[in-house]
mmCIF file of C-alpha atoms in Angstrom:
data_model
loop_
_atom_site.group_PDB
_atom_site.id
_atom_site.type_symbol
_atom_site.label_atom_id
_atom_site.label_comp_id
_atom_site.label_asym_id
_atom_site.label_seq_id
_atom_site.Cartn_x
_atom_site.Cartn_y
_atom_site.Cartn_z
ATOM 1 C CA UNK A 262 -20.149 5.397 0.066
ATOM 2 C CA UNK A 263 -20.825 1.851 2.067
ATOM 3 C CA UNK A 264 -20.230 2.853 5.930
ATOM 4 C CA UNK A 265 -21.381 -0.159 7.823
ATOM 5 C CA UNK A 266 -23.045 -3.867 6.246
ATOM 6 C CA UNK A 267 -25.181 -6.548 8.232
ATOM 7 C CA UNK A 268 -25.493 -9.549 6.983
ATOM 8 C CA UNK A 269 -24.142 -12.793 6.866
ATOM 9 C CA UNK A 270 -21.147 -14.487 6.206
ATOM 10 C CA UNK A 271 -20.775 -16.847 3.231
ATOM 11 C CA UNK A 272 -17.176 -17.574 3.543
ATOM 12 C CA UNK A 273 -13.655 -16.405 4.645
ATOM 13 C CA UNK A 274 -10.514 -16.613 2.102
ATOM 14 C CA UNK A 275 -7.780 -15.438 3.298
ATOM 15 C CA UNK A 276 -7.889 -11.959 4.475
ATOM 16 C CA UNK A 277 -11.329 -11.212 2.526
ATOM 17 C CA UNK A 278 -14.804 -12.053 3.939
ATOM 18 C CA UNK A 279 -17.992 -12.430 1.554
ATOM 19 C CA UNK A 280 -21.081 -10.690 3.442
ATOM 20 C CA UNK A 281 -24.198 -11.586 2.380
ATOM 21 C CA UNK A 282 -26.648 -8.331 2.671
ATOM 22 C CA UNK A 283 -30.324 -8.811 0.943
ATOM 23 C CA UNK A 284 -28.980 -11.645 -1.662
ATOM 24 C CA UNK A 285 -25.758 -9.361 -2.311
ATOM 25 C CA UNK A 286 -22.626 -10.674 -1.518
ATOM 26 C CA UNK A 287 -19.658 -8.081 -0.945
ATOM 27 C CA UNK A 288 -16.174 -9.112 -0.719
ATOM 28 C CA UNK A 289 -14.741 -7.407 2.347
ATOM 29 C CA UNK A 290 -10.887 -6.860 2.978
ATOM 30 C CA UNK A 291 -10.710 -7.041 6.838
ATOM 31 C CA UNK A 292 -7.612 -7.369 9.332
ATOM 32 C CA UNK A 293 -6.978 -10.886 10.502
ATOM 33 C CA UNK A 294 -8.221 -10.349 13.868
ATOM 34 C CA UNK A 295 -11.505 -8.833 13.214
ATOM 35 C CA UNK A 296 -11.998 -11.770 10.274
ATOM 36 C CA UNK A 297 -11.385 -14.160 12.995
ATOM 37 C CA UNK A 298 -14.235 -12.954 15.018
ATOM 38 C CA UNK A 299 -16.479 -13.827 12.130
ATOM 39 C CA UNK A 300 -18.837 -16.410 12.679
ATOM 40 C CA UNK A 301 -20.027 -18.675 9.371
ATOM 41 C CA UNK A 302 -22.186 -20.395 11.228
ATOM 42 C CA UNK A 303 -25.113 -17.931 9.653
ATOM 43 C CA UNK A 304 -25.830 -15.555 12.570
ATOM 44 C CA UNK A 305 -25.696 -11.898 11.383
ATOM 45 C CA UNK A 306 -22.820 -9.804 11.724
ATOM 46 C CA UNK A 307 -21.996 -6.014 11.666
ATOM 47 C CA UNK A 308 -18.866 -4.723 9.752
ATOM 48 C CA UNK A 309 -18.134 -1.240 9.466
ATOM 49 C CA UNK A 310 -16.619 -0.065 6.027
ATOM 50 C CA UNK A 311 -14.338 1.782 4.665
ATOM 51 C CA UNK A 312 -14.595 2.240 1.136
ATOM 52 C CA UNK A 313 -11.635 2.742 -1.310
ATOM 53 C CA UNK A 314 -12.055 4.392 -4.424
ATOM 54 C CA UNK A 315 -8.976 4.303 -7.078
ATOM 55 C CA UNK A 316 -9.072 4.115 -10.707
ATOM 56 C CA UNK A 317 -9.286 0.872 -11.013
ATOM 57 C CA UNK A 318 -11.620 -0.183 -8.560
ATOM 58 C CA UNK A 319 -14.000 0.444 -5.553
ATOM 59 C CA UNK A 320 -12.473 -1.833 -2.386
ATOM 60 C CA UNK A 321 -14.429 -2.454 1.152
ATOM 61 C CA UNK A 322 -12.445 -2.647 3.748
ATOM 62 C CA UNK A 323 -13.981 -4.076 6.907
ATOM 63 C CA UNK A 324 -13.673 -3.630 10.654
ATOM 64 C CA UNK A 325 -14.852 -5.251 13.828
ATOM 65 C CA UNK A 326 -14.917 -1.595 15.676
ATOM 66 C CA UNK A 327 -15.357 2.200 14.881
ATOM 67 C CA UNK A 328 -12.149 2.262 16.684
ATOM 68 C CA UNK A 329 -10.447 0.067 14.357
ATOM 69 C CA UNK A 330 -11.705 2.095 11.155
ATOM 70 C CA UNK A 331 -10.676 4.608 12.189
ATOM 71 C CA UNK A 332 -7.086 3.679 13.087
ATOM 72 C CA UNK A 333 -7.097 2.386 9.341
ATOM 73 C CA UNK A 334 -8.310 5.893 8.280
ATOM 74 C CA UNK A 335 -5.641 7.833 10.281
ATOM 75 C CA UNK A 336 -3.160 5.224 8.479
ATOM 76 C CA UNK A 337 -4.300 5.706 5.126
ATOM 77 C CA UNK A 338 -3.910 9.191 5.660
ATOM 78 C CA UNK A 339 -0.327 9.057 6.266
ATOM 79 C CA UNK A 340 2.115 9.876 3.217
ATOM 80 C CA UNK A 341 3.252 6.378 1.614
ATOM 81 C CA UNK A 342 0.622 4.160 3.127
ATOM 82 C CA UNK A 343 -2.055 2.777 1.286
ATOM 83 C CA UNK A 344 -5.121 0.013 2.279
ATOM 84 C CA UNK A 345 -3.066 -2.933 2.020
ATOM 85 C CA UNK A 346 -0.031 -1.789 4.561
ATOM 86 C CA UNK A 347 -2.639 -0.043 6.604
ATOM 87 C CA UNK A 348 -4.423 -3.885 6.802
ATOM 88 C CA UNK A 349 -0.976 -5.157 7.303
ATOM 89 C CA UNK A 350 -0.272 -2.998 9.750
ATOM 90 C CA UNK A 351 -4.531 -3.660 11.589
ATOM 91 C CA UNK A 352 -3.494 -7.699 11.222
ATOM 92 C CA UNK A 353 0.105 -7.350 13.330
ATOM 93 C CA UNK A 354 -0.758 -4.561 15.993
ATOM 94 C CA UNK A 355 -4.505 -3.786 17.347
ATOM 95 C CA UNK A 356 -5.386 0.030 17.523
ATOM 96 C CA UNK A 357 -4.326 0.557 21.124
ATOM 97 C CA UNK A 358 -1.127 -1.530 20.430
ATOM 98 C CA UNK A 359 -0.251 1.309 17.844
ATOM 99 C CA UNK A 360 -1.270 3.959 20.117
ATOM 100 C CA UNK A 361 1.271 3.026 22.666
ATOM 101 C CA UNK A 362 4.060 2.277 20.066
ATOM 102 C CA UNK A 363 3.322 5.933 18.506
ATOM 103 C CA UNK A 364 3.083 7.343 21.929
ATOM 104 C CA UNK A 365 6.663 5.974 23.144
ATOM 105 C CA UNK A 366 8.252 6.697 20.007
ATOM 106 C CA UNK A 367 8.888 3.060 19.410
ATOM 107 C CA UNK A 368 10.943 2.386 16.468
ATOM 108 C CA UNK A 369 11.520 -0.891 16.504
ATOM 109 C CA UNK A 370 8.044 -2.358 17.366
ATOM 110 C CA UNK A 371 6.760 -0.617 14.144
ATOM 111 C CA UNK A 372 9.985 -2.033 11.790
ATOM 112 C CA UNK A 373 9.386 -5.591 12.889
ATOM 113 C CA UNK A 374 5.647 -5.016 10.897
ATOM 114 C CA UNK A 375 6.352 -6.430 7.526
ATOM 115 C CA UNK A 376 6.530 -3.996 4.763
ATOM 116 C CA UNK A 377 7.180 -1.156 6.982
ATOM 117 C CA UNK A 378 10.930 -0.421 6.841
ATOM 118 C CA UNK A 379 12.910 2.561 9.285
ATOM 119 C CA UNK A 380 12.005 5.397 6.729
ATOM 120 C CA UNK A 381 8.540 4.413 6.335
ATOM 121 C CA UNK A 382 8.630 4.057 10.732
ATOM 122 C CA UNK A 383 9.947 7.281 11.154
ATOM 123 C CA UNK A 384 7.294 8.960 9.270
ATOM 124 C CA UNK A 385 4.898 6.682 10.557
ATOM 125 C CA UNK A 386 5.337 8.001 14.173
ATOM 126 C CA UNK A 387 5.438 12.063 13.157
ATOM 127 C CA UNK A 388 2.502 11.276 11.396
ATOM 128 C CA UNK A 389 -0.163 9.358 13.582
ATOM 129 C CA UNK A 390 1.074 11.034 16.975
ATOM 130 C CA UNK A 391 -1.419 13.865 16.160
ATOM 131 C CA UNK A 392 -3.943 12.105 14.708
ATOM 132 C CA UNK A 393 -4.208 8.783 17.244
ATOM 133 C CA UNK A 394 -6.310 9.029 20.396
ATOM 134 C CA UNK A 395 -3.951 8.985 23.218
ATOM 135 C CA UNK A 396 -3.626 5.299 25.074
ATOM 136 C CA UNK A 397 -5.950 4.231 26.998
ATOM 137 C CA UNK A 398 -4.401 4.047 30.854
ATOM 138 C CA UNK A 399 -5.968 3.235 34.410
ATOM 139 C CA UNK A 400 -7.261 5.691 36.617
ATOM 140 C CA UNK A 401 -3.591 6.887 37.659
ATOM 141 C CA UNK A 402 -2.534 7.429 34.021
ATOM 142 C CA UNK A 403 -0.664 4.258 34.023
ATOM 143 C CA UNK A 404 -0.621 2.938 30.203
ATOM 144 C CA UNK A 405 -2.549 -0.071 29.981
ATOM 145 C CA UNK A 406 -0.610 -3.374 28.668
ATOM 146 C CA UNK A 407 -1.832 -3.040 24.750
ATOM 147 C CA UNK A 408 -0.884 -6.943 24.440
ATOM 148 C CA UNK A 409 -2.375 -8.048 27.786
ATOM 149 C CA UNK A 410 -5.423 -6.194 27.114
ATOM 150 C CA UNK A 411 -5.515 -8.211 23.472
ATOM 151 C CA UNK A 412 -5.398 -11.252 25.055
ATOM 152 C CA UNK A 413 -7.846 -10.864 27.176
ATOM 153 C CA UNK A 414 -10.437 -9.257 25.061
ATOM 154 C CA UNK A 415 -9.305 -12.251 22.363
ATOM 155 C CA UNK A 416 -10.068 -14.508 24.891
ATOM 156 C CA UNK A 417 -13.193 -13.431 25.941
ATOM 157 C CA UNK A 418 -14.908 -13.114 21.914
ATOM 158 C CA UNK A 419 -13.691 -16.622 22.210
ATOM 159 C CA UNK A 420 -15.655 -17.679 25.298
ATOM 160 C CA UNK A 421 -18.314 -16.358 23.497
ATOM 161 C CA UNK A 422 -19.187 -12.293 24.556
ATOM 162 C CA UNK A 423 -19.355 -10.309 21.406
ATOM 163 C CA UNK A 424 -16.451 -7.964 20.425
ATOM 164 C CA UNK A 425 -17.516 -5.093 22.283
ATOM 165 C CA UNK A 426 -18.511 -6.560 25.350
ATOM 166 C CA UNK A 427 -15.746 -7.940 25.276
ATOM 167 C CA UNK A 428 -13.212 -5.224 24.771
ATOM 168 C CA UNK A 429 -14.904 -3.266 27.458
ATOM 169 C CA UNK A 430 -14.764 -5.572 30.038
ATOM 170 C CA UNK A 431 -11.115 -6.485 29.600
ATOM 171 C CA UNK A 432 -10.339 -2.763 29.481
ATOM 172 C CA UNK A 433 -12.138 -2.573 32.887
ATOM 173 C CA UNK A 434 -11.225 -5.618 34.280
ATOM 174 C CA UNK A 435 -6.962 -4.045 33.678
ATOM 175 C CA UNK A 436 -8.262 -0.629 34.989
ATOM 176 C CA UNK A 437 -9.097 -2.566 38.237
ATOM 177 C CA UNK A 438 -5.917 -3.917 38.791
ATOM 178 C CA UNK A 439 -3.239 -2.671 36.392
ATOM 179 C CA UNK A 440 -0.483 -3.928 38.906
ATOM 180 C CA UNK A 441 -0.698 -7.441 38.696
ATOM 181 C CA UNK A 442 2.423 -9.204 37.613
ATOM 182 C CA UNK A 443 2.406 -10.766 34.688
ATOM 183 C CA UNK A 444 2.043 -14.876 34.563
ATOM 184 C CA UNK A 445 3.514 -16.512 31.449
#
């Protein structure tokens, strides 16, 4: 089983990424914000892995985060979801998005996710509310904004910090001050 690759990028197409790791080039399925925080521009890169075995094939599917993975796992595990609405599901909501929409019970945010229909919801949130860490929240227990927090990590990879840096400090930098209003 492939857990992790370092290498480099070759290219991006689509929602796959070609890693180059000792002159071998795997194709990596990733979600489209953790492709996005690929670089091409040669420096090396660290995905962690999932790998799918079926009868027909043996698929890598890639991830920015441990976190992220294993989100995808816990989704994959779920009765009628496979890798590609799992993916689907990584590229419209981030992990602590998902946690909050389990957590409330959110119907709705998890229908508007294309390919996921109100059955396929409704099983969704019975499944993952055991098997989801609980959302992240501020020192009071106060849930975190999932999209705020998104947009702030986001911005940060693209100032430059690397992904984890990044997603710590904006989940520190909400922690500090969870109360501000929001400015659109």
């Amino acid at each position: 089983m492939i857990a992790q690759l370092r290498g480099r990028v070759v290219r991006k197409d689509g929602t796959v990424a070609v890693i180059d790791c000792g002159g071998v080039g795997y194709g990596v399925s990733m979600p489209i914000p953790s492709l996005s925080h690929l670089s091409t521009d040669g420096s090396e890169v660290t995905v962690f892995v999932h790998t799918h075995v079926s009868q027909d094939a043996i698929r890598l599917y890639g991830f920015a985060t441990l976190g992220e993975q294993r989100t995808f796992e816990s989704l994959v595990g779920a009765s009628g979801v496979g890798p590609r609405l799992a993916l689907a599901i990584l590229s419209v909501v981030s992990p602590a998005e998902l946690a909050v929409i389990v957590a409330r019970g959110d119907l709705g945010a998890l229908r508007r996710i294309p390919g996921v229909g109100p059955k396929k919801a409704e099983r969704l949130l019975v499944e993952l509310r055991d098997r989801l860490p609980a959302p992240t929240g501020d020192a009071h227990g106060a849930p975190v904004r999932a999209d705020l927090y998104e947009d702030l990590a986001s911005a940060l990879v693209n100032l430059g910090f690397g992904v984890p840096t990044a997603q710590r400090t904006a989940r520190e930098l909400l922690e500090r001050a969870p109360d501000q209003p929001d400015h659109a």
